[in-house]
XYZ file of C-alpha atoms in Angstrom:
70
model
C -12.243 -7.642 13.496
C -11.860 -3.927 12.085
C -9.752 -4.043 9.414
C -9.107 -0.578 7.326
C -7.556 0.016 3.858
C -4.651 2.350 4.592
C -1.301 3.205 3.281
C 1.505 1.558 5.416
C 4.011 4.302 7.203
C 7.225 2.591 7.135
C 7.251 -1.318 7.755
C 5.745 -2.272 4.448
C 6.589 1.061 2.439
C 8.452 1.367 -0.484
C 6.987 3.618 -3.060
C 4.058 5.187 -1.784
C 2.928 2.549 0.748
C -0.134 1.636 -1.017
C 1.164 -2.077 -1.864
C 1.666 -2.535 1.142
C -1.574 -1.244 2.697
C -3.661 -3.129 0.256
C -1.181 -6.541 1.418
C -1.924 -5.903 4.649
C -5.661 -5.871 4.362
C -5.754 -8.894 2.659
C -2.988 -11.007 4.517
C -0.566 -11.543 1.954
C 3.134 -10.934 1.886
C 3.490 -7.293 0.210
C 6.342 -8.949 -1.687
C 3.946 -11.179 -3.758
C 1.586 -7.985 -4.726
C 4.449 -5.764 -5.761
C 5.805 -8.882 -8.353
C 2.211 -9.339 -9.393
C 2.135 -5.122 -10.124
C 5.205 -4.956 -11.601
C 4.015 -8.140 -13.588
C 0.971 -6.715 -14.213
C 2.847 -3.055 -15.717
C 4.298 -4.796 -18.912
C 1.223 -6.054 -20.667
C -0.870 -3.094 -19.857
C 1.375 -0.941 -21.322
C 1.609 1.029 -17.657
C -1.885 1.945 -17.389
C -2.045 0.322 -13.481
C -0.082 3.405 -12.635
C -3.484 5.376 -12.804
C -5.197 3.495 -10.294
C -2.077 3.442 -8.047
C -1.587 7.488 -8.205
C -5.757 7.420 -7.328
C -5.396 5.017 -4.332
C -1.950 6.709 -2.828
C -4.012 9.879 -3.037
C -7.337 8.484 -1.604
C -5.894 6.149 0.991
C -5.802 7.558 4.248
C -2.129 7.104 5.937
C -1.572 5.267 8.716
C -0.745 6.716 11.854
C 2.549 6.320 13.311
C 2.499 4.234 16.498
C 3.919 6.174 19.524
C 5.471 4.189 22.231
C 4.072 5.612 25.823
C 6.120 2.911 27.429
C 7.967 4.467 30.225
């Protein structure tokens, strides 16, 4: 199995895609991550926006899947 960390293109994106990417790896519904960040924002005073700018620059996209179906 040859999983990659990458930012999702449009089926799990909403911001930036990184939520989604990092949901994806891990097999979770990118529903439950983006409560837990948003969760996560209020105590820390928004500091986990740091480490999401870093990742959605760092993460390699995901390439959009062309249909050769004919």
């Amino acid at each position: 199995m040859n999983k990659k960390l990458m930012r999702t293109n449009y089926s799990d994106k909403v911001l930036l895609g990184v939520l989604g990417g990092i949901a994806r790896y891990f097999g979770i519904k990118p529903i439950i991550l983006r409560i837990l960040f948003v969760i996560g924002l209020i105590p820390t005073s928004f500091l986990l926006i740091i480490p999401y700018t870093i990742l959605s620059y760092f993460m390699p996209r995901e390439q959009a899947e062309e249909s050769t179906s004919r």
